[in-house]
Amino acid sequence: MTDFAYSPVTPEVVEELRALLSPGQVTIDEEKRAAYSRDEVAACSWDRPYLAEVLVFPECTAQVAAVLRFADERRIPVTPRGAGTGLSGGAVPAFGGIVLSLERMNAILEMDVDNLCITVEPGVVTSEITRAAAAAGLLYAGDPCSGDASFIGGNIAENAGGNKVIKYGSTGASVLALEVVLADGSVTWFGGKRRKDVTGYDFVKLLVGSEGTLGVVTKAILKLVPLPERIVDLLVPFPDAASAVAVVPRIMREASILPSSVEFMDALSVQLAERFLNRPVPHSDRAGAYLLIQIEGNDRDALADDYERIGRFCLEHGALEVFVADNRNVRDKLWKARKAVGEAMVAGFVQSALEDVVVPTSAVPELMREATRITETHGVEGINFGHIGDGNMHVNFVIRKPRADWHEVMDRALRDLYRTVRRLGGTLSGEHGIGLKRRKYMEEVMDTAQIALIRRVKQAFDPNNILNPGKIVPDV
Ligand SMILES: Cc1cc2nc3c(=O)[nH]c(=O)nc-3n(C[C@H](O)[C@H](O)[C@H](O)COP(=O)(O)OP(=O)(O)OC[C@H]3O[C@@H](n4cnc5c(N)ncnc54)[C@H](O)[C@@H]3O)c2cc1C
């Protein structure tokens, strides 16, 4: 896989790490190493097990810097780790070595209401930032479905998307600045509390989504926006996926409303979520697919006008009915169901591949038709849900009885899917990242010039290739 020769983690190395940090911040306990060596990618995706040799739990930037400096000198690979909710194997230690958990760096350092921003450490749980912002009357707009578990450092490293991207953008759109420890242990800040900056290259944007391969994020300054006073969700069943999908661009274009979310679930997704949560979700027996549409605003009457307009528009274009959720309790139930679909799918099938392709929104109808063709061609079942408002669909493949040839079948189905999304102007991943899982498919969507550049950027940041090797960059 790589020309780089790494040093093993010997008992002496463990002792030196204990001296650099403290004994309670370093462990080689086997059960713990196993738990910190996986993320939420289904185990059937891997052709072999991966195991960290040692875990370290730094508590400040200086300790992260000390570990990286040491690892760089010794040529020991380091895999940064957030909450381990990743869906691309980004936190899986492909070459063993050190797993560097950021879970103890979990403080909210500053709420700056004058500059509409918040400064946090990387181990803060995403929804804690949302709550802290709301307490100050502000909104942190990052909203991945895993937000009650994922860390902000992981969100930044994956440029996590989620449910509010059509209105507010992915995580990166909220990142103003990053404190980063580079591979050689040096510490630097990219960006600042400023809203504009064209002084040299945009390293903030480069670091966002770099999956821990270019540096370790140790602090972040995040942009906040005014908190809307009112939110309404509409759950809209359609007889089939095609009619649900067709209405989405028209909501924005013809009804002239920018929702904060437009999510898609096929009927099987809703059934899986109901079973997984053991709780009914409002549904229509005739539905083949659902849209979950969220709008927000400050004025009650204006918001009611908007949701009635969207509701009417959907009904005129094939919707079976419109469920309106205008109180917190019902809204929470709908979103709990939507957010549970991915886990419900992995739990409900013996083998599954949760995919994350993204296409221009106008190409979603063709993507959905092609998804059906691909499942039929390769003899698997399909489950589709996702962030349809921004063209990021989780087109997934599952089977009910285990197959020994799962890896070969998946390889063929995924190559077919990725070639299709490329033809449609899309790409491999909209928010889950490349990680270990999709690395071998980079050539399907990137030309040799781009891959060569990625390698050179990696080389510039991390010449000894110690930072999360085996991720993103093909053959490195
Ligand atoms: C049920 C479920 C729902 C999900 N829904 C969404 C969704 O809606 N949208 C979405 O985008 N994703 C979603 N995800 C995927 C996942 O939650 C996100 O990718 C999330 O950003 C990962 O954060 P984490 O803290 O768990 O990171 P981890 O999985 O621990 O790590 C992810 C990557 O980040 C790197 N990393 C972690 N911390 C740092 C750091 N401080 N510095 C540098 N690199 C670092 C790791 O090396 C790894 O490459 C979902 C996952 C699950 C299980």
PDB file of N, CA and C in Angstrom, residues 392-447:
ATOM      1  N   ASN A 392     -27.430  15.405  -2.028  1.00  0.00           N
ATOM      2  CA  ASN A 392     -26.580  14.419  -1.331  1.00  0.00           C
ATOM      3  C   ASN A 392     -27.462  13.254  -0.863  1.00  0.00           C
ATOM      4  N   MET A 393     -27.472  12.197  -1.689  1.00  0.00           N
ATOM      5  CA  MET A 393     -28.374  11.082  -1.394  1.00  0.00           C
ATOM      6  C   MET A 393     -27.594   9.887  -0.861  1.00  0.00           C
ATOM      7  N   HIS A 394     -28.106   9.321   0.216  1.00  0.00           N
ATOM      8  CA  HIS A 394     -27.529   8.070   0.702  1.00  0.00           C
ATOM      9  C   HIS A 394     -28.200   6.927  -0.066  1.00  0.00           C
ATOM     10  N   VAL A 395     -27.547   6.579  -1.166  1.00  0.00           N
ATOM     11  CA  VAL A 395     -27.995   5.459  -2.005  1.00  0.00           C
ATOM     12  C   VAL A 395     -27.306   4.230  -1.426  1.00  0.00           C
ATOM     13  N   ASN A 396     -28.074   3.322  -0.849  1.00  0.00           N
ATOM     14  CA  ASN A 396     -27.452   2.248  -0.057  1.00  0.00           C
ATOM     15  C   ASN A 396     -27.786   0.880  -0.634  1.00  0.00           C
ATOM     16  N   PHE A 397     -26.873  -0.062  -0.415  1.00  0.00           N
ATOM     17  CA  PHE A 397     -27.084  -1.425  -0.893  1.00  0.00           C
ATOM     18  C   PHE A 397     -27.087  -2.362   0.309  1.00  0.00           C
ATOM     19  N   VAL A 398     -28.056  -3.265   0.342  1.00  0.00           N
ATOM     20  CA  VAL A 398     -28.163  -4.199   1.472  1.00  0.00           C
ATOM     21  C   VAL A 398     -28.524  -5.588   0.952  1.00  0.00           C
ATOM     22  N   ILE A 399     -28.272  -6.584   1.803  1.00  0.00           N
ATOM     23  CA  ILE A 399     -28.772  -7.921   1.494  1.00  0.00           C
ATOM     24  C   ILE A 399     -29.308  -8.549   2.787  1.00  0.00           C
ATOM     25  N   ARG A 400     -30.196  -9.523   2.629  1.00  0.00           N
ATOM     26  CA  ARG A 400     -30.848 -10.117   3.800  1.00  0.00           C
ATOM     27  C   ARG A 400     -30.156 -11.391   4.267  1.00  0.00           C
ATOM     28  N   LYS A 401     -29.485 -12.104   3.328  1.00  0.00           N
ATOM     29  CA  LYS A 401     -28.756 -13.326   3.734  1.00  0.00           C
ATOM     30  C   LYS A 401     -27.283 -13.117   3.433  1.00  0.00           C
ATOM     31  N   PRO A 402     -26.372 -13.484   4.357  1.00  0.00           N
ATOM     32  CA  PRO A 402     -24.948 -13.203   4.120  1.00  0.00           C
ATOM     33  C   PRO A 402     -24.438 -13.868   2.837  1.00  0.00           C
ATOM     34  N   ARG A 403     -23.558 -13.172   2.149  1.00  0.00           N
ATOM     35  CA  ARG A 403     -22.957 -13.725   0.932  1.00  0.00           C
ATOM     36  C   ARG A 403     -21.457 -13.702   1.104  1.00  0.00           C
ATOM     37  N   ALA A 404     -20.825 -14.804   0.730  1.00  0.00           N
ATOM     38  CA  ALA A 404     -19.370 -14.881   0.849  1.00  0.00           C
ATOM     39  C   ALA A 404     -18.708 -13.928  -0.147  1.00  0.00           C
ATOM     40  N   ASP A 405     -19.402 -13.653  -1.260  1.00  0.00           N
ATOM     41  CA  ASP A 405     -18.792 -12.793  -2.286  1.00  0.00           C
ATOM     42  C   ASP A 405     -19.211 -11.320  -2.129  1.00  0.00           C
ATOM     43  N   TRP A 406     -19.615 -10.924  -0.912  1.00  0.00           N
ATOM     44  CA  TRP A 406     -20.087  -9.554  -0.654  1.00  0.00           C
ATOM     45  C   TRP A 406     -19.098  -8.493  -1.153  1.00  0.00           C
ATOM     46  N   HIS A 407     -17.811  -8.691  -0.871  1.00  0.00           N
ATOM     47  CA  HIS A 407     -16.830  -7.663  -1.249  1.00  0.00           C
ATOM     48  C   HIS A 407     -16.766  -7.485  -2.771  1.00  0.00           C
ATOM     49  N   GLU A 408     -16.813  -8.594  -3.504  1.00  0.00           N
ATOM     50  CA  GLU A 408     -16.743  -8.502  -4.970  1.00  0.00           C
ATOM     51  C   GLU A 408     -18.023  -7.855  -5.516  1.00  0.00           C
ATOM     52  N   VAL A 409     -19.174  -8.300  -4.965  1.00  0.00           N
ATOM     53  CA  VAL A 409     -20.453  -7.740  -5.428  1.00  0.00           C
ATOM     54  C   VAL A 409     -20.470  -6.238  -5.162  1.00  0.00           C
ATOM     55  N   MET A 410     -20.046  -5.862  -3.953  1.00  0.00           N
ATOM     56  CA  MET A 410     -20.058  -4.443  -3.605  1.00  0.00           C
ATOM     57  C   MET A 410     -19.112  -3.641  -4.478  1.00  0.00           C
ATOM     58  N   ASP A 411     -17.940  -4.208  -4.737  1.00  0.00           N
ATOM     59  CA  ASP A 411     -16.971  -3.494  -5.557  1.00  0.00           C
ATOM     60  C   ASP A 411     -17.586  -3.177  -6.929  1.00  0.00           C
ATOM     61  N   ARG A 412     -18.278  -4.154  -7.496  1.00  0.00           N
ATOM     62  CA  ARG A 412     -18.879  -3.925  -8.820  1.00  0.00           C
ATOM     63  C   ARG A 412     -20.018  -2.911  -8.726  1.00  0.00           C
ATOM     64  N   ALA A 413     -20.853  -3.059  -7.696  1.00  0.00           N
ATOM     65  CA  ALA A 413     -22.002  -2.143  -7.563  1.00  0.00           C
ATOM     66  C   ALA A 413     -21.516  -0.711  -7.294  1.00  0.00           C
ATOM     67  N   LEU A 414     -20.486  -0.574  -6.458  1.00  0.00           N
ATOM     68  CA  LEU A 414     -20.002   0.768  -6.124  1.00  0.00           C
ATOM     69  C   LEU A 414     -19.330   1.429  -7.327  1.00  0.00           C
ATOM     70  N   ARG A 415     -18.553   0.649  -8.073  1.00  0.00           N
ATOM     71  CA  ARG A 415     -17.922   1.248  -9.265  1.00  0.00           C
ATOM     72  C   ARG A 415     -19.001   1.708 -10.249  1.00  0.00           C
ATOM     73  N   ASP A 416     -20.035   0.908 -10.383  1.00  0.00           N
ATOM     74  CA  ASP A 416     -21.155   1.277 -11.253  1.00  0.00           C
ATOM     75  C   ASP A 416     -21.790   2.577 -10.735  1.00  0.00           C
ATOM     76  N   LEU A 417     -22.021   2.640  -9.428  1.00  0.00           N
ATOM     77  CA  LEU A 417     -22.632   3.838  -8.839  1.00  0.00           C
ATOM     78  C   LEU A 417     -21.747   5.060  -9.042  1.00  0.00           C
ATOM     79  N   TYR A 418     -20.448   4.913  -8.769  1.00  0.00           N
ATOM     80  CA  TYR A 418     -19.558   6.080  -8.841  1.00  0.00           C
ATOM     81  C   TYR A 418     -19.379   6.561 -10.289  1.00  0.00           C
ATOM     82  N   ARG A 419     -19.345   5.604 -11.224  1.00  0.00           N
ATOM     83  CA  ARG A 419     -19.248   6.027 -12.638  1.00  0.00           C
ATOM     84  C   ARG A 419     -20.523   6.756 -13.046  1.00  0.00           C
ATOM     85  N   THR A 420     -21.633   6.294 -12.501  1.00  0.00           N
ATOM     86  CA  THR A 420     -22.907   6.957 -12.810  1.00  0.00           C
ATOM     87  C   THR A 420     -22.919   8.378 -12.245  1.00  0.00           C
ATOM     88  N   VAL A 421     -22.520   8.537 -10.980  1.00  0.00           N
ATOM     89  CA  VAL A 421     -22.565   9.899 -10.410  1.00  0.00           C
ATOM     90  C   VAL A 421     -21.565  10.805 -11.123  1.00  0.00           C
ATOM     91  N   ARG A 422     -20.453  10.257 -11.534  1.00  0.00           N
ATOM     92  CA  ARG A 422     -19.492  11.091 -12.278  1.00  0.00           C
ATOM     93  C   ARG A 422     -20.126  11.596 -13.577  1.00  0.00           C
ATOM     94  N   ARG A 423     -20.800  10.669 -14.284  1.00  0.00           N
ATOM     95  CA  ARG A 423     -21.474  11.061 -15.534  1.00  0.00           C
ATOM     96  C   ARG A 423     -22.522  12.147 -15.278  1.00  0.00           C
ATOM     97  N   LEU A 424     -23.133  12.090 -14.082  1.00  0.00           N
ATOM     98  CA  LEU A 424     -24.183  13.068 -13.764  1.00  0.00           C
ATOM     99  C   LEU A 424     -23.619  14.369 -13.195  1.00  0.00           C
ATOM    100  N   GLY A 425     -22.291  14.477 -13.142  1.00  0.00           N
ATOM    101  CA  GLY A 425     -21.686  15.702 -12.602  1.00  0.00           C
ATOM    102  C   GLY A 425     -21.534  15.670 -11.095  1.00  0.00           C
ATOM    103  N   GLY A 426     -21.599  14.471 -10.523  1.00  0.00           N
ATOM    104  CA  GLY A 426     -21.511  14.357  -9.069  1.00  0.00           C
ATOM    105  C   GLY A 426     -20.190  13.756  -8.629  1.00  0.00           C
ATOM    106  N   THR A 427     -20.143  13.336  -7.369  1.00  0.00           N
ATOM    107  CA  THR A 427     -18.911  12.743  -6.853  1.00  0.00           C
ATOM    108  C   THR A 427     -19.202  11.723  -5.737  1.00  0.00           C
ATOM    109  N   LEU A 428     -18.107  11.100  -5.265  1.00  0.00           N
ATOM    110  CA  LEU A 428     -18.180   9.947  -4.358  1.00  0.00           C
ATOM    111  C   LEU A 428     -18.882  10.214  -3.042  1.00  0.00           C
ATOM    112  N   SER A 429     -18.543  11.375  -2.453  1.00  0.00           N
ATOM    113  CA  SER A 429     -19.019  11.624  -1.096  1.00  0.00           C
ATOM    114  C   SER A 429     -19.356  13.099  -0.922  1.00  0.00           C
ATOM    115  N   GLY A 430     -20.514  13.356  -0.353  1.00  0.00           N
ATOM    116  CA  GLY A 430     -20.904  14.732  -0.085  1.00  0.00           C
ATOM    117  C   GLY A 430     -20.557  15.181   1.317  1.00  0.00           C
ATOM    118  N   GLU A 431     -20.485  14.194   2.271  1.00  0.00           N
ATOM    119  CA  GLU A 431     -20.272  14.607   3.659  1.00  0.00           C
ATOM    120  C   GLU A 431     -19.562  13.554   4.516  1.00  0.00           C
ATOM    121  N   HIS A 432     -19.602  12.297   4.154  1.00  0.00           N
ATOM    122  CA  HIS A 432     -18.989  11.270   5.018  1.00  0.00           C
ATOM    123  C   HIS A 432     -17.499  11.133   4.797  1.00  0.00           C
ATOM    124  N   GLY A 433     -17.015  11.576   3.655  1.00  0.00           N
ATOM    125  CA  GLY A 433     -15.581  11.554   3.396  1.00  0.00           C
ATOM    126  C   GLY A 433     -15.106  10.278   2.718  1.00  0.00           C
ATOM    127  N   ILE A 434     -13.816  10.281   2.394  1.00  0.00           N
ATOM    128  CA  ILE A 434     -13.206   9.180   1.653  1.00  0.00           C
ATOM    129  C   ILE A 434     -12.678   8.127   2.624  1.00  0.00           C
ATOM    130  N   GLY A 435     -11.870   8.592   3.602  1.00  0.00           N
ATOM    131  CA  GLY A 435     -11.369   7.680   4.622  1.00  0.00           C
ATOM    132  C   GLY A 435     -10.674   6.476   4.024  1.00  0.00           C
ATOM    133  N   LEU A 436     -10.832   5.360   4.739  1.00  0.00           N
ATOM    134  CA  LEU A 436     -10.253   4.101   4.280  1.00  0.00           C
ATOM    135  C   LEU A 436     -11.199   3.428   3.294  1.00  0.00           C
ATOM    136  N   LYS A 437     -12.479   3.710   3.474  1.00  0.00           N
ATOM    137  CA  LYS A 437     -13.508   2.972   2.745  1.00  0.00           C
ATOM    138  C   LYS A 437     -13.544   3.292   1.247  1.00  0.00           C
ATOM    139  N   ARG A 438     -13.374   4.564   0.900  1.00  0.00           N
ATOM    140  CA  ARG A 438     -13.565   4.936  -0.510  1.00  0.00           C
ATOM    141  C   ARG A 438     -12.273   5.299  -1.223  1.00  0.00           C
ATOM    142  N   ARG A 439     -11.150   5.143  -0.529  1.00  0.00           N
ATOM    143  CA  ARG A 439      -9.875   5.595  -1.078  1.00  0.00           C
ATOM    144  C   ARG A 439      -9.575   4.975  -2.445  1.00  0.00           C
ATOM    145  N   LYS A 440      -9.865   3.673  -2.549  1.00  0.00           N
ATOM    146  CA  LYS A 440      -9.495   3.003  -3.805  1.00  0.00           C
ATOM    147  C   LYS A 440     -10.379   3.435  -4.977  1.00  0.00           C
ATOM    148  N   TYR A 441     -11.434   4.213  -4.666  1.00  0.00           N
ATOM    149  CA  TYR A 441     -12.319   4.650  -5.749  1.00  0.00           C
ATOM    150  C   TYR A 441     -12.054   6.090  -6.194  1.00  0.00           C
ATOM    151  N   MET A 442     -11.023   6.720  -5.626  1.00  0.00           N
ATOM    152  CA  MET A 442     -10.764   8.123  -5.975  1.00  0.00           C
ATOM    153  C   MET A 442     -10.537   8.300  -7.476  1.00  0.00           C
ATOM    154  N   GLU A 443      -9.860   7.313  -8.092  1.00  0.00           N
ATOM    155  CA  GLU A 443      -9.578   7.437  -9.532  1.00  0.00           C
ATOM    156  C   GLU A 443     -10.853   7.425 -10.376  1.00  0.00           C
ATOM    157  N   GLU A 444     -11.943   6.950  -9.796  1.00  0.00           N
ATOM    158  CA  GLU A 444     -13.199   6.948 -10.561  1.00  0.00           C
ATOM    159  C   GLU A 444     -13.702   8.366 -10.823  1.00  0.00           C
ATOM    160  N   VAL A 445     -13.341   9.306  -9.936  1.00  0.00           N
ATOM    161  CA  VAL A 445     -13.884  10.659 -10.104  1.00  0.00           C
ATOM    162  C   VAL A 445     -12.813  11.745 -10.236  1.00  0.00           C
ATOM    163  N   MET A 446     -11.547  11.402  -9.991  1.00  0.00           N
ATOM    164  CA  MET A 446     -10.494  12.421 -10.079  1.00  0.00           C
ATOM    165  C   MET A 446      -9.496  12.035 -11.154  1.00  0.00           C
ATOM    166  N   ASP A 447      -8.998  13.039 -11.877  1.00  0.00           N
ATOM    167  CA  ASP A 447      -8.013  12.709 -12.914  1.00  0.00           C
ATOM    168  C   ASP A 447      -6.608  12.653 -12.290  1.00  0.00           C
TER     169      ASP A 447
END
